[in-house]
PDB file of C-alpha atoms in Angstrom:
ATOM      1  CA  VAL L  24       7.038  10.519  -5.725  1.00 89.00           C
ATOM      2  CA  LEU L  25       5.320   7.460  -7.205  1.00 91.00           C
ATOM      3  CA  LEU L  26       2.396   9.653  -8.225  1.00 91.00           C
ATOM      4  CA  VAL L  27       4.554  10.531 -11.211  1.00 93.00           C
ATOM      5  CA  ILE L  28       3.514   7.145 -12.671  1.00 93.00           C
ATOM      6  CA  PRO L  29      -0.210   7.855 -13.155  1.00 93.00           C
ATOM      7  CA  PHE L  30       0.384  11.559 -13.869  1.00 92.00           C
ATOM      8  CA  GLY L  31       3.047  10.753 -16.455  1.00 91.00           C
ATOM      9  CA  LEU L  32       1.001   8.012 -18.121  1.00 91.00           C
ATOM     10  CA  VAL L  33      -2.015  10.295 -18.395  1.00 90.00           C
ATOM     11  CA  TRP L  34       0.206  13.022 -19.833  1.00 91.00           C
ATOM     12  CA  LEU L  35       1.693  10.602 -22.370  1.00 89.00           C
ATOM     13  CA  PHE L  36      -1.407   8.650 -23.365  1.00 88.00           C
ATOM     14  CA  GLY L  37      -4.344  10.659 -22.007  1.00 80.00           C
ATOM     15  CA  GLY L  38      -5.562  12.073 -25.274  1.00 76.00           C
ATOM     16  CA  GLN L  39      -5.202  15.696 -24.293  1.00 79.00           C
ATOM     17  CA  GLY L  40      -2.430  17.896 -25.590  1.00 78.00           C
ATOM     18  CA  ARG L  41       1.079  17.270 -24.319  1.00 84.00           C
ATOM     19  CA  THR L  42       1.854  20.798 -23.225  1.00 86.00           C
ATOM     20  CA  ILE L  43       4.708  22.019 -21.071  1.00 88.00           C
ATOM     21  CA  GLY L  44       2.245  22.919 -18.321  1.00 88.00           C
ATOM     22  CA  ARG L  45       0.857  19.401 -18.228  1.00 88.00           C
ATOM     23  CA  ALA L  46       4.386  17.979 -18.221  1.00 91.00           C
ATOM     24  CA  LEU L  47       5.268  20.178 -15.244  1.00 92.00           C
ATOM     25  CA  PHE L  48       2.150  18.964 -13.472  1.00 90.00           C
ATOM     26  CA  ALA L  49       3.052  15.336 -14.255  1.00 91.00           C
ATOM     27  CA  GLY L  50       6.534  15.908 -12.807  1.00 93.00           C
ATOM     28  CA  SER L  51       5.323  17.829  -9.754  1.00 94.00           C
ATOM     29  CA  PRO L  52       5.433  14.776  -7.416  1.00 94.00           C
ATOM     30  CA  VAL L  53       9.182  14.521  -8.018  1.00 94.00           C
ATOM     31  CA  VAL L  54       9.665  18.210  -7.190  1.00 95.00           C
ATOM     32  CA  ALA L  55       7.509  17.879  -4.061  1.00 94.00           C
ATOM     33  CA  TYR L  56       9.476  14.814  -2.967  1.00 93.00           C
ATOM     34  CA  LEU L  57      12.822  16.562  -3.448  1.00 94.00           C
ATOM     35  CA  ILE L  58      11.640  19.525  -1.371  1.00 95.00           C
ATOM     36  CA  TRP L  59      10.343  17.180   1.319  1.00 93.00           C
ATOM     37  CA  ARG L  60      13.661  15.259   1.327  1.00 91.00           C
ATOM     38  CA  LEU L  61      15.558  18.510   1.712  1.00 94.00           C
ATOM     39  CA  LEU L  62      13.445  19.678   4.653  1.00 93.00           C
ATOM     40  CA  PHE L  63      12.446  16.491   6.481  1.00 92.00           C
ATOM     41  CA  GLY L  64      14.256  13.576   4.847  1.00 88.00           C
ATOM     42  CA  ALA L  65      17.017  13.052   7.409  1.00 88.00           C
ATOM     43  CA  ASP L  66      14.617  13.034  10.364  1.00 89.00           C
ATOM     44  CA  PHE L  67      12.249  10.667   8.552  1.00 87.00           C
ATOM     45  CA  ASP L  68      15.095   8.300   7.679  1.00 85.00           C
ATOM     46  CA  PHE L  69      16.260   8.322  11.291  1.00 89.00           C
ATOM     47  CA  VAL L  70      12.836   7.300  12.613  1.00 87.00           C
ATOM     48  CA  GLU L  71      12.183   4.731   9.881  1.00 83.00           C
ATOM     49  CA  THR L  72      15.534   2.978  10.240  1.00 83.00           C
ATOM     50  CA  ARG L  73      16.056   3.224  14.014  1.00 84.00           C
ATOM     51  CA  TYR L  74      12.539   2.637  15.298  1.00 81.00           C
ATOM     52  CA  PHE L  75      10.771   0.699  12.552  1.00 79.00           C
ATOM     53  CA  GLY L  76      13.685  -1.079  10.847  1.00 77.00           C
ATOM     54  CA  ARG L  77      12.622   0.040   7.369  1.00 82.00           C
ATOM     55  CA  TRP L  78      14.587   1.550   4.527  1.00 81.00           C
ATOM     56  CA  PRO L  79      14.010   1.653   0.771  1.00 84.00           C
ATOM     57  CA  PHE L  80      14.733  -1.470  -1.273  1.00 86.00           C
ATOM     58  CA  ALA L  81      16.246  -3.547   1.538  1.00 87.00           C
ATOM     59  CA  LEU L  82      15.953  -6.736  -0.480  1.00 91.00           C
ATOM     60  CA  SER L  83      17.827  -9.192   1.741  1.00 92.00           C
ATOM     61  CA  ALA L  84      16.158  -7.949   4.929  1.00 90.00           C
ATOM     62  CA  SER L  85      12.799  -8.072   3.158  1.00 91.00           C
ATOM     63  CA  LEU L  86      13.297 -11.675   2.028  1.00 93.00           C
ATOM     64  CA  GLU L  87      14.164 -12.674   5.578  1.00 93.00           C
ATOM     65  CA  ALA L  88      11.156 -10.778   6.961  1.00 91.00           C
ATOM     66  CA  TRP L  89       8.798 -12.411   4.447  1.00 92.00           C
ATOM     67  CA  ARG L  90      10.213 -15.860   5.291  1.00 93.00           C
ATOM     68  CA  ASP L  91       9.571 -15.220   8.993  1.00 92.00           C
ATOM     69  CA  PHE L  92       6.100 -13.895   8.182  1.00 91.00           C
ATOM     70  CA  ALA L  93       5.180 -17.014   6.194  1.00 92.00           C
ATOM     71  CA  GLY L  94       6.649 -19.300   8.830  1.00 92.00           C
ATOM     72  CA  THR L  95       4.705 -17.611  11.607  1.00 89.00           C
ATOM     73  CA  LEU L  96       1.518 -17.636   9.559  1.00 88.00           C
ATOM     74  CA  VAL L  97       1.783 -21.344   8.772  1.00 89.00           C
ATOM     75  CA  SER L  98       3.265 -22.824  11.931  1.00 87.00           C
ATOM     76  CA  GLY L  99       3.657 -20.129  14.589  1.00 81.00           C
ATOM     77  CA  ASP L 100       3.178 -20.926  18.272  1.00 87.00           C
ATOM     78  CA  ASP L 101       1.521 -17.623  19.192  1.00 84.00           C
ATOM     79  CA  PRO L 102      -2.144 -17.644  18.092  1.00 83.00           C
ATOM     80  CA  GLN L 103      -2.457 -13.858  18.452  1.00 80.00           C
ATOM     81  CA  LEU L 104       0.492 -13.260  16.146  1.00 82.00           C
ATOM     82  CA  ARG L 105      -0.866 -15.809  13.669  1.00 87.00           C
ATOM     83  CA  ALA L 106      -4.219 -13.999  13.677  1.00 83.00           C
ATOM     84  CA  TYR L 107      -2.494 -10.677  13.092  1.00 83.00           C
ATOM     85  CA  ASN L 108      -0.473 -12.159  10.233  1.00 87.00           C
ATOM     86  CA  LEU L 109      -3.679 -13.556   8.762  1.00 88.00           C
ATOM     87  CA  VAL L 110      -5.119 -10.008   8.737  1.00 85.00           C
ATOM     88  CA  GLU L 111      -1.927  -8.822   7.056  1.00 86.00           C
ATOM     89  CA  ALA L 112      -2.166 -11.574   4.434  1.00 90.00           C
ATOM     90  CA  ALA L 113      -5.840 -10.810   3.802  1.00 89.00           C
ATOM     91  CA  GLY L 114      -4.988  -7.154   3.199  1.00 87.00           C
ATOM     92  CA  ILE L 115      -2.227  -8.069   0.772  1.00 90.00           C
ATOM     93  CA  VAL L 116      -4.405 -10.530  -1.139  1.00 92.00           C
ATOM     94  CA  ALA L 117      -7.334  -8.096  -1.285  1.00 90.00           C
ATOM     95  CA  SER L 118      -5.181  -5.279  -2.637  1.00 91.00           C
ATOM     96  CA  LEU L 119      -3.512  -7.468  -5.274  1.00 93.00           C
ATOM     97  CA  VAL L 120      -6.824  -8.979  -6.418  1.00 94.00           C
ATOM     98  CA  ALA L 121      -8.327  -5.478  -6.584  1.00 94.00           C
ATOM     99  CA  SER L 122      -5.342  -4.386  -8.683  1.00 94.00           C
ATOM    100  CA  ALA L 123      -5.950  -7.245 -11.103  1.00 96.00           C
ATOM    101  CA  LEU L 124      -9.616  -6.226 -11.353  1.00 95.00           C
ATOM    102  CA  LEU L 125      -8.757  -2.560 -11.953  1.00 95.00           C
ATOM    103  CA  TRP L 126      -6.075  -3.273 -14.593  1.00 96.00           C
ATOM    104  CA  PRO L 127      -8.399  -3.401 -17.628  1.00 95.00           C
ATOM    105  CA  ARG L 128     -10.064  -0.094 -16.700  1.00 93.00           C
ATOM    106  CA  ASP L 129      -7.210   2.039 -15.360  1.00 93.00           C
ATOM    107  CA  LYS L 130      -3.645   0.931 -15.966  1.00 93.00           C
ATOM    108  CA  ALA L 131      -2.084   4.145 -14.619  1.00 93.00           C
ATOM    109  CA  LEU L 132      -3.645   3.870 -11.153  1.00 93.00           C
ATOM    110  CA  THR L 133      -3.025   0.131 -11.052  1.00 94.00           C
ATOM    111  CA  LEU L 134       0.671   0.633 -11.808  1.00 95.00           C
ATOM    112  CA  TYR L 135       0.865   3.351  -9.152  1.00 94.00           C
ATOM    113  CA  GLY L 136      -0.674   1.023  -6.562  1.00 93.00           C
ATOM    114  CA  LEU L 137       1.573  -1.881  -7.494  1.00 94.00           C
ATOM    115  CA  ALA L 138       4.650   0.360  -7.383  1.00 94.00           C
ATOM    116  CA  THR L 139       3.611   1.551  -3.926  1.00 91.00           C
ATOM    117  CA  PHE L 140       3.206  -2.040  -2.817  1.00 91.00           C
ATOM    118  CA  ALA L 141       6.597  -3.008  -4.280  1.00 92.00           C
ATOM    119  CA  VAL L 142       8.370  -0.211  -2.397  1.00 90.00           C
ATOM    120  CA  VAL L 143       6.726  -1.152   0.887  1.00 88.00           C
ATOM    121  CA  ALA L 144       7.174  -4.909   0.381  1.00 90.00           C
ATOM    122  CA  THR L 145      10.921  -4.375  -0.067  1.00 91.00           C
ATOM    123  CA  SER L 146      11.359  -2.038   2.902  1.00 89.00           C
ATOM    124  CA  GLY L 147      12.882  -4.601   5.243  1.00 86.00           C
ATOM    125  CA  ALA L 148       9.782  -5.490   7.285  1.00 85.00           C
ATOM    126  CA  ALA L 149       6.739  -7.566   6.457  1.00 84.00           C
ATOM    127  CA  LEU L 150       4.419  -6.225   9.133  1.00 80.00           C
ATOM    128  CA  GLY L 151       2.007  -3.367   8.607  1.00 81.00           C
ATOM    129  CA  MET L 152       1.206  -4.232   5.001  1.00 82.00           C
ATOM    130  CA  HIS L 153      -2.546  -3.859   5.442  1.00 81.00           C
ATOM    131  CA  ARG L 154      -2.035  -0.201   6.339  1.00 81.00           C
ATOM    132  CA  TYR L 155       0.038   0.415   3.227  1.00 83.00           C
ATOM    133  CA  ALA L 156      -2.456  -1.437   1.055  1.00 83.00           C
ATOM    134  CA  LEU L 157      -4.878   1.395   1.798  1.00 80.00           C
ATOM    135  CA  ALA L 158      -2.702   3.638  -0.395  1.00 79.00           C
ATOM    136  CA  MET L 159      -3.633   1.528  -3.408  1.00 89.00           C
ATOM    137  CA  PRO L 160      -6.514   3.149  -5.308  1.00 92.00           C
ATOM    138  CA  ALA L 161      -7.516  -0.248  -6.682  1.00 93.00           C
ATOM    139  CA  LEU L 162      -8.683  -1.315  -3.228  1.00 90.00           C
ATOM    140  CA  PHE L 163     -11.422   1.315  -3.443  1.00 91.00           C
ATOM    141  CA  LEU L 164     -12.111   1.611  -7.167  1.00 93.00           C
ATOM    142  CA  ALA L 165     -12.408  -2.072  -8.122  1.00 93.00           C
ATOM    143  CA  PRO L 166     -14.943  -2.973  -5.386  1.00 92.00           C
ATOM    144  CA  ALA L 167     -16.897   0.225  -6.107  1.00 92.00           C
ATOM    145  CA  HIS L 168     -17.163  -0.788  -9.755  1.00 93.00           C
ATOM    146  CA  LEU L 169     -18.357  -4.277  -8.801  1.00 91.00           C
ATOM    147  CA  ALA L 170     -20.767  -2.941  -6.176  1.00 91.00           C
ATOM    148  CA  ALA L 171     -22.393  -0.631  -8.712  1.00 92.00           C
ATOM    149  CA  ARG L 172     -23.209  -3.646 -10.880  1.00 92.00           C
ATOM    150  CA  HIS L 173     -24.050  -6.278  -8.260  1.00 93.00           C
ATOM    151  CA  ALA L 174     -26.177  -5.473  -5.203  1.00 93.00           C
ATOM    152  CA  VAL L 175     -25.189  -8.704  -3.434  1.00 95.00           C
ATOM    153  CA  PHE L 176     -21.493  -7.898  -3.785  1.00 93.00           C
ATOM    154  CA  ASP L 177     -22.211  -4.422  -2.424  1.00 92.00           C
ATOM    155  CA  ARG L 178     -23.769  -5.862   0.744  1.00 94.00           C
ATOM    156  CA  VAL L 179     -21.104  -8.526   1.212  1.00 94.00           C
ATOM    157  CA  TRP L 180     -18.272  -6.033   0.659  1.00 91.00           C
ATOM    158  CA  THR L 181     -19.847  -3.551   3.097  1.00 92.00           C
ATOM    159  CA  LEU L 182     -20.222  -6.258   5.733  1.00 95.00           C
ATOM    160  CA  ALA L 183     -16.643  -7.467   5.171  1.00 91.00           C
ATOM    161  CA  CYS L 184     -15.311  -3.913   5.531  1.00 89.00           C
ATOM    162  CA  CYS L 185     -17.261  -3.393   8.761  1.00 93.00           C
ATOM    163  CA  LEU L 186     -15.953  -6.669  10.160  1.00 92.00           C
ATOM    164  CA  GLY L 187     -12.437  -5.749   9.038  1.00 85.00           C
ATOM    165  CA  LEU L 188     -12.745  -2.424  10.844  1.00 88.00           C
ATOM    166  CA  ALA L 189     -13.826  -4.278  13.979  1.00 90.00           C
ATOM    167  CA  VAL L 190     -10.834  -6.623  13.755  1.00 84.00           C
ATOM    168  CA  LEU L 191      -8.416  -3.732  13.238  1.00 82.00           C
ATOM    169  CA  THR L 192      -9.980  -1.892  16.194  1.00 86.00           C
ATOM    170  CA  LEU L 193      -9.460  -4.989  18.322  1.00 83.00           C
ATOM    171  CA  LEU L 194      -5.857  -5.261  17.193  1.00 77.00           C
ATOM    172  CA  PHE L 195      -5.289  -1.604  18.008  1.00 80.00           C
ATOM    173  CA  SER L 196      -6.771  -1.985  21.467  1.00 83.00           C
ATOM    174  CA  PHE L 197      -4.499  -4.956  22.194  1.00 77.00           C
ATOM    175  CA  GLY L 198      -1.364  -3.076  21.178  1.00 73.00           C
ATOM    176  CA  PHE L 199      -0.805  -4.523  17.704  1.00 65.00           C
ATOM    177  CA  TRP L 200      -1.248  -1.161  15.994  1.00 59.00           C
ATOM    178  CA  ALA L 201       2.400  -0.639  15.049  1.00 53.00           C
ATOM    179  CA  GLY L 202       3.117  -4.030  13.545  1.00 47.00           C
TER     180      GLY L 202
END
């Protein structure tokens, strides 16, 4: 449903005519979400709340989860959990920095990515953020823009992504895949 942000902003400020057809297209994510909620929403809510402890805009649970996350990252006793939290923090920082870099070029996609992050960050759990950061277009578009201009950044970013994939594969093989 958050896709309505970039679609709506392009419809409002995109320079092309503001026709009814384009308005319907801009609002189509809301219609798709309502249909999905009608057909699958209850089952999805059951799984998210019962098995993963997540629900939309759970602010107090989210604050507690982020406090625990920071405490574990800074002074946790389990080195494996600290390493996993460090991967989580790196994903969060990378996606937010990429959003800041994309802001001057594409405000609509940046706002969509930040809205996605805000929904996930207030879902009641702090784990699994690096997976949700992949839904942010800025994480792909900002480095691609930099890589096109700077060959050294291109090589460093490619190497960092390969190493990140290796770390995530290791985490998956040790059972940390679900956060």
